[in-house]
Amino acid sequence: MGLSEFYGPPTEQAAAIKLLHEAIELGVQHFDTAEMYGMRSANESLLGKAFADRRDRVFIATKFGPTRDWETGMPTGIDGSRENCRRAVEGSLQRLQTDVIDLYYLHRVDPATAIEETVAAMAELVAEGKVRAIGLSEASGETIRRAAKIHPISAVQSEYSIFARDIETDVIPACLAVGASLTAYSPLGRGMLSGRFKNESLGEGDWRASNPRFQGDAYTANVALVDEIEAVASAKGCTPAQVALAWVICRGENVLTIPGTTKLENLQSNLGSYAIELGAEELATLGALADRVSGERYDERGMAAING
Ligand code: ATR
């Protein structure tokens, strides 16, 4: 996502493609995008271009549901109807330059469309060979269980990190019950957990400026809380970002994570987190932080769209 929008200006296309190719060479397989990432779905187009000659080496996940006015970029709602599902998938297939999407998510649950109806439409795409597996994003436990009665739900994508653990009571048990993997997004708290915001402020046009965790006193308090992750990291001789990723990775066999980056050095460093093991004491220290985080994960509009 960050290569195309939201965390500052888009990365120049040639540099973005180079990074995506380097990621493959480093062993990365799973790439996550969405219809709504980048103006006129620029992020899907980017991946399509980057992977056209190496499609067999990548696993592509994309998503539909939230709609935007492409003149202005403004969000216009969430549409989980069969009609929108069928429209969206054709655009995604075309932009991704592929005839099958490995994992297709409903990006946010549409309150006006029964989940059974949306999943039935997605199941048609599986039957037609356009999609290999179905996922939901930011869905509640109940929604996940209802959806799984219509078609197997392979993955649920939710925000999950040392600073964001609210899915543990409802969503994770539902994932385990229906056999879905949990795809943890924003495992670095949108960069916050790396400690970089101690010395760096958000650039012009950065979406995070509208996020409650990055505003005013909450921002100051959250950046200070990262000191405790830094203390764990420095005792282990690694970086706070690596600790944050190791924490997510060790949550369970069914948990995978999709950290975002625009930089090769961060990608390489992040991959190093697989070699890091956290002990009981470290896990206890890190486990106590989420309750002390200030601010909601999203603004009011964003919060209204989650856990449907
Ligand atoms: P999301 O899932 O929303 O992309 P995330 O993975 O929690 O969020 O965090 C992504 C942010 O962390 C990006 O701003 C990324 O910035 P760069 O493009 O500059 O890398 C930042 N990030 C990723 N890995 C990092 C690292 N190792 N050190 C510092 N910042 C990092």
mmCIF file of C-alpha atoms and ligand atoms in Angstrom:
data_model
loop_
_atom_site.group_PDB
_atom_site.id
_atom_site.type_symbol
_atom_site.label_atom_id
_atom_site.label_comp_id
_atom_site.label_asym_id
_atom_site.label_seq_id
_atom_site.Cartn_x
_atom_site.Cartn_y
_atom_site.Cartn_z
ATOM 1 C CA MET A 1 0.000 0.000 0.000
ATOM 2 C CA GLY A 2 2.654 2.438 1.052
ATOM 3 C CA LEU A 3 4.360 2.252 -2.325
ATOM 4 C CA SER A 4 1.350 3.935 -3.907
ATOM 5 C CA GLU A 5 -0.425 6.065 -1.315
ATOM 6 C CA PHE A 6 -1.221 6.990 2.278
ATOM 7 C CA TYR A 7 2.266 7.134 3.823
ATOM 8 C CA GLY A 8 3.540 10.045 1.756
ATOM 9 C CA PRO A 9 3.939 10.467 -2.004
ATOM 10 C CA PRO A 10 4.037 7.355 -4.234
ATOM 11 C CA THR A 11 7.421 5.752 -4.790
ATOM 12 C CA GLU A 12 8.695 6.366 -8.313
ATOM 13 C CA GLN A 13 7.540 3.416 -10.441
ATOM 14 C CA ALA A 14 10.921 2.034 -11.533
ATOM 15 C CA ALA A 15 12.198 2.111 -7.947
ATOM 16 C CA ALA A 16 9.023 0.424 -6.684
ATOM 17 C CA ILE A 17 9.277 -2.353 -9.272
ATOM 18 C CA LYS A 18 12.953 -2.838 -8.430
ATOM 19 C CA LEU A 19 12.077 -3.221 -4.751
ATOM 20 C CA LEU A 20 9.306 -5.718 -5.514
ATOM 21 C CA HIS A 21 11.739 -7.785 -7.580
ATOM 22 C CA GLU A 22 14.337 -7.638 -4.825
ATOM 23 C CA ALA A 23 11.697 -8.815 -2.355
ATOM 24 C CA ILE A 24 11.075 -11.911 -4.467
ATOM 25 C CA GLU A 25 14.798 -12.614 -4.618
ATOM 26 C CA LEU A 26 14.926 -12.345 -0.814
ATOM 27 C CA GLY A 27 12.242 -15.023 -0.567
ATOM 28 C CA VAL A 28 9.086 -12.942 -0.155
ATOM 29 C CA GLN A 29 6.091 -14.588 -1.819
ATOM 30 C CA HIS A 30 2.965 -13.043 -0.331
ATOM 31 C CA PHE A 31 2.030 -9.591 -1.695
ATOM 32 C CA ASP A 32 -1.018 -7.742 -0.450
ATOM 33 C CA THR A 33 -2.878 -5.044 -2.337
ATOM 34 C CA ALA A 34 -6.439 -3.724 -2.749
ATOM 35 C CA GLU A 35 -8.677 -2.021 -5.251
ATOM 36 C CA MET A 36 -8.623 1.102 -3.059
ATOM 37 C CA TYR A 37 -4.828 1.444 -2.735
ATOM 38 C CA GLY A 38 -3.547 4.329 -4.833
ATOM 39 C CA MET A 39 -5.404 6.640 -7.171
ATOM 40 C CA ARG A 40 -7.404 4.588 -9.693
ATOM 41 C CA SER A 41 -6.082 1.428 -8.040
ATOM 42 C CA ALA A 42 -2.477 2.338 -8.858
ATOM 43 C CA ASN A 43 -1.100 -0.223 -6.420
ATOM 44 C CA GLU A 44 -2.724 -3.146 -8.253
ATOM 45 C CA SER A 45 -1.418 -1.766 -11.541
ATOM 46 C CA LEU A 46 2.057 -1.530 -10.031
ATOM 47 C CA LEU A 47 2.002 -5.148 -8.876
ATOM 48 C CA GLY A 48 0.644 -6.256 -12.234
ATOM 49 C CA LYS A 49 3.511 -4.596 -14.004
ATOM 50 C CA ALA A 50 6.126 -5.877 -11.571
ATOM 51 C CA PHE A 51 4.914 -9.471 -11.597
ATOM 52 C CA ALA A 52 3.776 -9.959 -15.192
ATOM 53 C CA ASP A 53 6.895 -11.960 -16.070
ATOM 54 C CA ARG A 54 7.132 -13.825 -12.736
ATOM 55 C CA ARG A 55 3.544 -14.560 -11.787
ATOM 56 C CA ASP A 56 4.378 -18.125 -10.783
ATOM 57 C CA ARG A 57 6.714 -16.887 -8.052
ATOM 58 C CA VAL A 58 4.216 -14.736 -6.172
ATOM 59 C CA PHE A 59 1.041 -15.147 -4.154
ATOM 60 C CA ILE A 60 -1.241 -12.183 -4.774
ATOM 61 C CA ALA A 61 -3.910 -11.076 -2.321
ATOM 62 C CA THR A 62 -6.255 -8.231 -3.174
ATOM 63 C CA LYS A 63 -9.492 -6.834 -1.800
ATOM 64 C CA PHE A 64 -12.748 -5.132 -2.749
ATOM 65 C CA GLY A 65 -15.603 -3.416 -0.933
ATOM 66 C CA PRO A 66 -14.663 0.179 -0.105
ATOM 67 C CA THR A 67 -15.397 2.498 -3.014
ATOM 68 C CA ARG A 68 -13.816 5.823 -3.909
ATOM 69 C CA ASP A 69 -14.556 8.716 -6.189
ATOM 70 C CA TRP A 70 -11.574 8.564 -8.520
ATOM 71 C CA GLU A 71 -11.870 12.232 -9.464
ATOM 72 C CA THR A 72 -11.155 13.286 -5.890
ATOM 73 C CA GLY A 73 -9.926 10.096 -4.217
ATOM 74 C CA MET A 74 -12.545 10.537 -1.490
ATOM 75 C CA PRO A 75 -14.152 7.403 -0.011
ATOM 76 C CA THR A 76 -17.775 6.914 -1.075
ATOM 77 C CA GLY A 77 -18.812 3.891 0.980
ATOM 78 C CA ILE A 78 -18.565 0.120 1.243
ATOM 79 C CA ASP A 79 -20.284 -2.049 -1.319
ATOM 80 C CA GLY A 80 -20.387 -5.796 -0.687
ATOM 81 C CA SER A 81 -23.082 -6.475 -3.275
ATOM 82 C CA ARG A 82 -22.748 -9.276 -5.821
ATOM 83 C CA GLU A 83 -22.773 -6.676 -8.577
ATOM 84 C CA ASN A 84 -19.859 -4.756 -7.080
ATOM 85 C CA CYS A 85 -17.953 -7.946 -6.355
ATOM 86 C CA ARG A 86 -18.215 -9.022 -9.995
ATOM 87 C CA ARG A 87 -17.302 -5.552 -11.270
ATOM 88 C CA ALA A 88 -14.340 -5.213 -8.921
ATOM 89 C CA VAL A 89 -12.778 -8.588 -9.617
ATOM 90 C CA GLU A 90 -12.638 -7.955 -13.360
ATOM 91 C CA GLY A 91 -10.759 -4.693 -12.814
ATOM 92 C CA SER A 92 -8.372 -6.306 -10.346
ATOM 93 C CA LEU A 93 -7.606 -9.224 -12.676
ATOM 94 C CA GLN A 94 -6.911 -6.819 -15.502
ATOM 95 C CA ARG A 95 -4.679 -4.490 -13.489
ATOM 96 C CA LEU A 96 -2.838 -7.378 -11.868
ATOM 97 C CA GLN A 97 -2.265 -8.868 -15.349
ATOM 98 C CA THR A 98 -3.327 -12.292 -14.164
ATOM 99 C CA ASP A 99 -6.196 -14.704 -14.747
ATOM 100 C CA VAL A 100 -6.465 -15.747 -11.107
ATOM 101 C CA ILE A 101 -6.185 -13.973 -7.746
ATOM 102 C CA ASP A 102 -4.701 -16.203 -5.036
ATOM 103 C CA LEU A 103 -6.650 -14.663 -2.178
ATOM 104 C CA TYR A 104 -9.589 -12.299 -2.568
ATOM 105 C CA TYR A 105 -10.774 -10.390 0.487
ATOM 106 C CA LEU A 106 -13.848 -8.422 1.331
ATOM 107 C CA HIS A 107 -11.895 -5.373 2.553
ATOM 108 C CA ARG A 108 -14.570 -4.082 4.912
ATOM 109 C CA VAL A 109 -17.950 -5.597 5.713
ATOM 110 C CA ASP A 110 -20.870 -3.785 4.065
ATOM 111 C CA PRO A 111 -23.535 -3.197 6.724
ATOM 112 C CA ALA A 112 -26.220 -3.013 4.037
ATOM 113 C CA THR A 113 -25.462 -6.410 2.469
ATOM 114 C CA ALA A 114 -25.758 -9.690 4.368
ATOM 115 C CA ILE A 115 -22.355 -11.330 4.664
ATOM 116 C CA GLU A 116 -23.894 -14.525 3.280
ATOM 117 C CA GLU A 117 -24.763 -12.685 0.079
ATOM 118 C CA THR A 118 -21.266 -11.224 -0.330
ATOM 119 C CA VAL A 119 -19.533 -14.522 0.353
ATOM 120 C CA ALA A 120 -21.866 -16.354 -2.034
ATOM 121 C CA ALA A 121 -20.821 -13.906 -4.758
ATOM 122 C CA MET A 122 -17.147 -14.436 -3.895
ATOM 123 C CA ALA A 123 -17.696 -18.209 -3.948
ATOM 124 C CA GLU A 124 -18.945 -17.886 -7.542
ATOM 125 C CA LEU A 125 -15.540 -16.425 -8.421
ATOM 126 C CA VAL A 126 -13.824 -19.456 -6.906
ATOM 127 C CA ALA A 127 -16.095 -21.772 -8.909
ATOM 128 C CA GLU A 128 -15.244 -19.822 -12.059
ATOM 129 C CA GLY A 129 -11.486 -20.066 -11.387
ATOM 130 C CA LYS A 130 -10.988 -16.300 -11.016
ATOM 131 C CA VAL A 131 -10.101 -16.541 -7.349
ATOM 132 C CA ARG A 132 -8.369 -19.335 -5.430
ATOM 133 C CA ALA A 133 -9.372 -18.511 -1.857
ATOM 134 C CA ILE A 134 -11.617 -16.125 0.036
ATOM 135 C CA GLY A 135 -10.829 -13.819 2.951
ATOM 136 C CA LEU A 136 -12.464 -11.137 5.065
ATOM 137 C CA SER A 137 -10.841 -8.043 6.529
ATOM 138 C CA GLU A 138 -11.711 -6.372 9.848
ATOM 139 C CA ALA A 139 -14.722 -8.648 10.322
ATOM 140 C CA SER A 140 -16.176 -9.575 13.708
ATOM 141 C CA GLY A 141 -16.105 -13.119 15.070
ATOM 142 C CA GLU A 142 -19.796 -13.536 14.334
ATOM 143 C CA THR A 143 -19.386 -12.373 10.738
ATOM 144 C CA ILE A 144 -16.483 -14.773 10.245
ATOM 145 C CA ARG A 145 -18.528 -17.702 11.556
ATOM 146 C CA ARG A 146 -21.544 -16.826 9.386
ATOM 147 C CA ALA A 147 -19.346 -16.404 6.320
ATOM 148 C CA ALA A 148 -17.645 -19.766 6.844
ATOM 149 C CA LYS A 149 -21.025 -21.500 6.599
ATOM 150 C CA ILE A 150 -21.294 -20.330 2.993
ATOM 151 C CA HIS A 151 -17.720 -20.993 1.827
ATOM 152 C CA PRO A 152 -14.400 -21.786 3.553
ATOM 153 C CA ILE A 153 -12.745 -18.587 4.761
ATOM 154 C CA SER A 154 -9.007 -19.021 4.239
ATOM 155 C CA ALA A 155 -7.819 -15.821 5.863
ATOM 156 C CA VAL A 156 -8.972 -12.940 8.004
ATOM 157 C CA GLN A 157 -6.965 -9.743 7.749
ATOM 158 C CA SER A 158 -6.979 -7.499 10.803
ATOM 159 C CA GLU A 159 -4.704 -4.980 12.409
ATOM 160 C CA TYR A 160 -2.580 -6.809 14.971
ATOM 161 C CA SER A 161 0.560 -5.673 16.745
ATOM 162 C CA ILE A 162 2.062 -5.059 20.176
ATOM 163 C CA PHE A 163 -0.027 -1.858 20.187
ATOM 164 C CA ALA A 164 -3.257 -3.302 18.713
ATOM 165 C CA ARG A 165 -4.555 -6.477 20.344
ATOM 166 C CA ASP A 166 -8.314 -5.944 20.439
ATOM 167 C CA ILE A 167 -8.940 -8.866 18.060
ATOM 168 C CA GLU A 168 -7.716 -11.394 20.613
ATOM 169 C CA THR A 169 -11.028 -11.885 22.382
ATOM 170 C CA ASP A 170 -13.390 -12.275 19.453
ATOM 171 C CA VAL A 171 -11.688 -12.443 16.039
ATOM 172 C CA ILE A 172 -8.798 -14.808 16.742
ATOM 173 C CA PRO A 173 -11.002 -17.469 18.374
ATOM 174 C CA ALA A 174 -13.326 -17.268 15.354
ATOM 175 C CA CYS A 175 -10.357 -17.704 12.989
ATOM 176 C CA LEU A 176 -9.289 -20.804 14.892
ATOM 177 C CA ALA A 177 -12.847 -22.133 14.908
ATOM 178 C CA VAL A 178 -13.287 -21.859 11.142
ATOM 179 C CA GLY A 179 -9.677 -22.741 10.213
ATOM 180 C CA ALA A 180 -8.775 -19.310 8.817
ATOM 181 C CA SER A 181 -5.272 -17.862 8.895
ATOM 182 C CA LEU A 182 -4.906 -14.454 10.473
ATOM 183 C CA THR A 183 -3.122 -11.957 8.239
ATOM 184 C CA ALA A 184 -1.823 -9.324 10.648
ATOM 185 C CA TYR A 185 -1.651 -5.919 9.003
ATOM 186 C CA SER A 186 0.151 -2.844 10.374
ATOM 187 C CA PRO A 187 2.378 -5.088 12.537
ATOM 188 C CA LEU A 188 4.668 -2.085 12.975
ATOM 189 C CA GLY A 189 1.806 0.162 14.067
ATOM 190 C CA ARG A 190 2.176 1.995 10.726
ATOM 191 C CA GLY A 191 5.843 2.547 11.459
ATOM 192 C CA MET A 192 5.354 3.785 15.051
ATOM 193 C CA LEU A 193 6.823 0.639 16.647
ATOM 194 C CA SER A 194 10.132 1.061 14.828
ATOM 195 C CA GLY A 195 10.891 4.069 17.007
ATOM 196 C CA ARG A 196 11.479 6.280 13.988
ATOM 197 C CA PHE A 197 9.001 8.953 15.039
ATOM 198 C CA LYS A 198 11.230 10.007 17.890
ATOM 199 C CA ASN A 199 13.432 11.789 15.383
ATOM 200 C CA GLU A 200 11.098 12.161 12.437
ATOM 201 C CA SER A 201 7.763 13.843 11.869
ATOM 202 C CA LEU A 202 5.100 12.943 9.332
ATOM 203 C CA GLY A 203 5.612 14.416 5.883
ATOM 204 C CA GLU A 204 3.199 16.478 3.815
ATOM 205 C CA GLY A 205 0.044 14.591 2.799
ATOM 206 C CA ASP A 206 0.735 11.617 5.079
ATOM 207 C CA TRP A 207 -2.579 9.917 5.955
ATOM 208 C CA ARG A 208 -1.289 9.040 9.423
ATOM 209 C CA ALA A 209 -1.681 12.698 10.413
ATOM 210 C CA SER A 210 -5.438 11.996 10.561
ATOM 211 C CA ASN A 211 -4.986 8.898 12.720
ATOM 212 C CA PRO A 212 -5.759 9.405 16.431
ATOM 213 C CA ARG A 213 -2.629 7.514 17.508
ATOM 214 C CA PHE A 214 -0.493 10.004 15.615
ATOM 215 C CA GLN A 215 -2.128 13.150 16.991
ATOM 216 C CA GLY A 216 -1.319 15.554 19.827
ATOM 217 C CA ASP A 217 -0.779 14.103 23.292
ATOM 218 C CA ALA A 218 -1.580 10.586 22.106
ATOM 219 C CA TYR A 219 1.268 10.765 19.623
ATOM 220 C CA THR A 220 3.724 11.941 22.293
ATOM 221 C CA ALA A 221 2.588 9.244 24.740
ATOM 222 C CA ASN A 222 2.723 6.471 22.126
ATOM 223 C CA VAL A 223 6.163 7.441 20.882
ATOM 224 C CA ALA A 224 7.347 7.374 24.523
ATOM 225 C CA LEU A 225 5.820 3.907 24.993
ATOM 226 C CA VAL A 226 7.992 2.613 22.156
ATOM 227 C CA ASP A 227 10.970 3.151 24.522
ATOM 228 C CA GLU A 228 9.929 -0.086 26.204
ATOM 229 C CA ILE A 229 10.149 -1.969 22.914
ATOM 230 C CA GLU A 230 13.504 -0.327 22.280
ATOM 231 C CA ALA A 231 14.768 -1.529 25.659
ATOM 232 C CA VAL A 232 13.847 -5.125 24.786
ATOM 233 C CA ALA A 233 15.466 -4.714 21.366
ATOM 234 C CA SER A 234 18.724 -3.237 22.611
ATOM 235 C CA ALA A 235 19.100 -6.020 25.207
ATOM 236 C CA LYS A 236 18.738 -8.534 22.367
ATOM 237 C CA GLY A 237 20.959 -6.638 19.949
ATOM 238 C CA CYS A 238 18.215 -6.160 17.379
ATOM 239 C CA THR A 239 15.895 -3.344 16.291
ATOM 240 C CA PRO A 240 12.490 -2.438 17.750
ATOM 241 C CA ALA A 241 10.880 -3.174 14.370
ATOM 242 C CA GLN A 242 12.328 -6.681 14.498
ATOM 243 C CA VAL A 243 10.956 -7.165 18.008
ATOM 244 C CA ALA A 244 7.543 -5.941 16.864
ATOM 245 C CA LEU A 245 7.493 -8.384 13.950
ATOM 246 C CA ALA A 246 8.860 -11.285 16.006
ATOM 247 C CA TRP A 247 6.037 -10.675 18.491
ATOM 248 C CA VAL A 248 3.401 -11.050 15.761
ATOM 249 C CA ILE A 249 5.057 -14.037 14.115
ATOM 250 C CA CYS A 250 5.201 -15.994 17.376
ATOM 251 C CA ARG A 251 1.493 -15.590 18.124
ATOM 252 C CA GLY A 252 0.490 -18.831 16.478
ATOM 253 C CA GLU A 253 0.867 -21.200 13.576
ATOM 254 C CA ASN A 254 -2.086 -19.603 11.823
ATOM 255 C CA VAL A 255 -0.708 -16.047 12.037
ATOM 256 C CA LEU A 256 1.185 -14.411 9.187
ATOM 257 C CA THR A 257 2.063 -10.770 8.766
ATOM 258 C CA ILE A 258 2.436 -8.278 5.940
ATOM 259 C CA PRO A 259 4.694 -5.386 6.993
ATOM 260 C CA GLY A 260 4.873 -2.615 4.441
ATOM 261 C CA THR A 261 8.002 -0.827 3.329
ATOM 262 C CA THR A 262 9.337 1.278 0.490
ATOM 263 C CA LYS A 263 13.005 0.623 1.320
ATOM 264 C CA LEU A 264 15.290 -2.316 0.662
ATOM 265 C CA GLU A 265 17.217 -1.873 3.906
ATOM 266 C CA ASN A 266 14.021 -2.002 5.959
ATOM 267 C CA LEU A 267 12.811 -5.052 4.036
ATOM 268 C CA GLN A 268 16.082 -6.883 4.707
ATOM 269 C CA SER A 269 16.025 -5.935 8.353
ATOM 270 C CA ASN A 270 12.370 -6.962 8.712
ATOM 271 C CA LEU A 271 13.088 -10.389 7.260
ATOM 272 C CA GLY A 272 15.670 -10.791 10.026
ATOM 273 C CA SER A 273 12.826 -10.902 12.546
ATOM 274 C CA TYR A 274 12.220 -14.579 11.739
ATOM 275 C CA ALA A 275 15.495 -15.372 13.522
ATOM 276 C CA ILE A 276 14.447 -13.606 16.724
ATOM 277 C CA GLU A 277 12.899 -15.484 19.599
ATOM 278 C CA LEU A 278 11.244 -13.696 22.463
ATOM 279 C CA GLY A 279 11.462 -15.146 25.956
ATOM 280 C CA ALA A 280 8.691 -15.237 28.571
ATOM 281 C CA GLU A 281 9.904 -12.119 30.341
ATOM 282 C CA GLU A 282 10.181 -10.155 27.109
ATOM 283 C CA LEU A 283 6.716 -11.305 26.066
ATOM 284 C CA ALA A 284 5.333 -10.176 29.412
ATOM 285 C CA THR A 285 6.903 -6.721 29.042
ATOM 286 C CA LEU A 286 5.609 -6.342 25.487
ATOM 287 C CA GLY A 287 2.238 -7.850 26.386
ATOM 288 C CA ALA A 288 1.553 -5.101 28.886
ATOM 289 C CA LEU A 289 1.894 -2.253 26.383
ATOM 290 C CA ALA A 290 -1.332 -2.463 24.342
ATOM 291 C CA ASP A 291 -3.489 -1.396 27.288
ATOM 292 C CA ARG A 292 -1.389 1.753 27.651
ATOM 293 C CA VAL A 293 -1.689 2.920 24.041
ATOM 294 C CA SER A 294 -3.475 6.246 23.564
ATOM 295 C CA GLY A 295 -6.048 6.850 20.846
ATOM 296 C CA GLU A 296 -8.211 4.634 18.679
ATOM 297 C CA ARG A 297 -6.781 2.735 15.709
ATOM 298 C CA TYR A 298 -8.737 4.918 13.261
ATOM 299 C CA ASP A 299 -10.767 8.101 13.257
ATOM 300 C CA GLU A 300 -14.527 7.874 13.774
ATOM 301 C CA ARG A 301 -15.305 7.024 10.178
ATOM 302 C CA GLY A 302 -12.612 4.353 10.073
ATOM 303 C CA MET A 303 -13.729 2.810 13.359
ATOM 304 C CA ALA A 304 -17.310 2.643 12.111
ATOM 305 C CA ALA A 305 -16.160 0.463 9.223
ATOM 306 C CA ILE A 306 -14.431 -2.200 11.291
ATOM 307 C CA ASN A 307 -15.641 -5.333 13.009
ATOM 308 C CA GLY A 308 -18.751 -5.570 10.883
HETATM 309 P P1 ATR B 1 1.001 -1.076 7.035
HETATM 310 O O1 ATR B 1 0.597 -2.493 7.197
HETATM 311 O O2 ATR B 1 -0.136 -0.148 7.209
HETATM 312 O O3 ATR B 1 1.859 -0.807 5.838
HETATM 313 P P2 ATR B 1 3.176 -1.310 8.980
HETATM 314 O O4 ATR B 1 3.648 -2.478 8.210
HETATM 315 O O5 ATR B 1 2.866 -1.461 10.422
HETATM 316 O O6 ATR B 1 1.884 -0.689 8.304
HETATM 317 O O7 ATR B 1 4.196 -0.096 8.840
HETATM 318 C C1 ATR B 1 4.586 0.425 7.609
HETATM 319 C C2 ATR B 1 5.448 1.627 7.893
HETATM 320 O O8 ATR B 1 6.596 1.193 8.639
HETATM 321 C C3 ATR B 1 5.959 2.328 6.681
HETATM 322 O O9 ATR B 1 5.853 3.709 6.921
HETATM 323 C C4 ATR B 1 7.438 1.919 6.599
HETATM 324 O O10 ATR B 1 8.218 2.967 6.109
HETATM 325 P P3 ATR B 1 9.370 2.763 4.987
HETATM 326 O O11 ATR B 1 8.647 2.708 3.702
HETATM 327 O O12 ATR B 1 10.196 3.982 5.163
HETATM 328 O O13 ATR B 1 10.092 1.504 5.314
HETATM 329 C C5 ATR B 1 7.775 1.659 8.038
HETATM 330 N N1 ATR B 1 8.805 0.622 8.208
HETATM 331 C C6 ATR B 1 8.786 -0.636 7.726
HETATM 332 N N2 ATR B 1 9.859 -1.324 8.131
HETATM 333 C C7 ATR B 1 10.598 -0.466 8.878
HETATM 334 C C8 ATR B 1 11.835 -0.575 9.580
HETATM 335 N N3 ATR B 1 12.505 -1.713 9.584
HETATM 336 N N4 ATR B 1 12.277 0.520 10.251
HETATM 337 C C9 ATR B 1 11.601 1.679 10.240
HETATM 338 N N5 ATR B 1 10.425 1.852 9.602
HETATM 339 C C10 ATR B 1 9.923 0.784 8.931
#
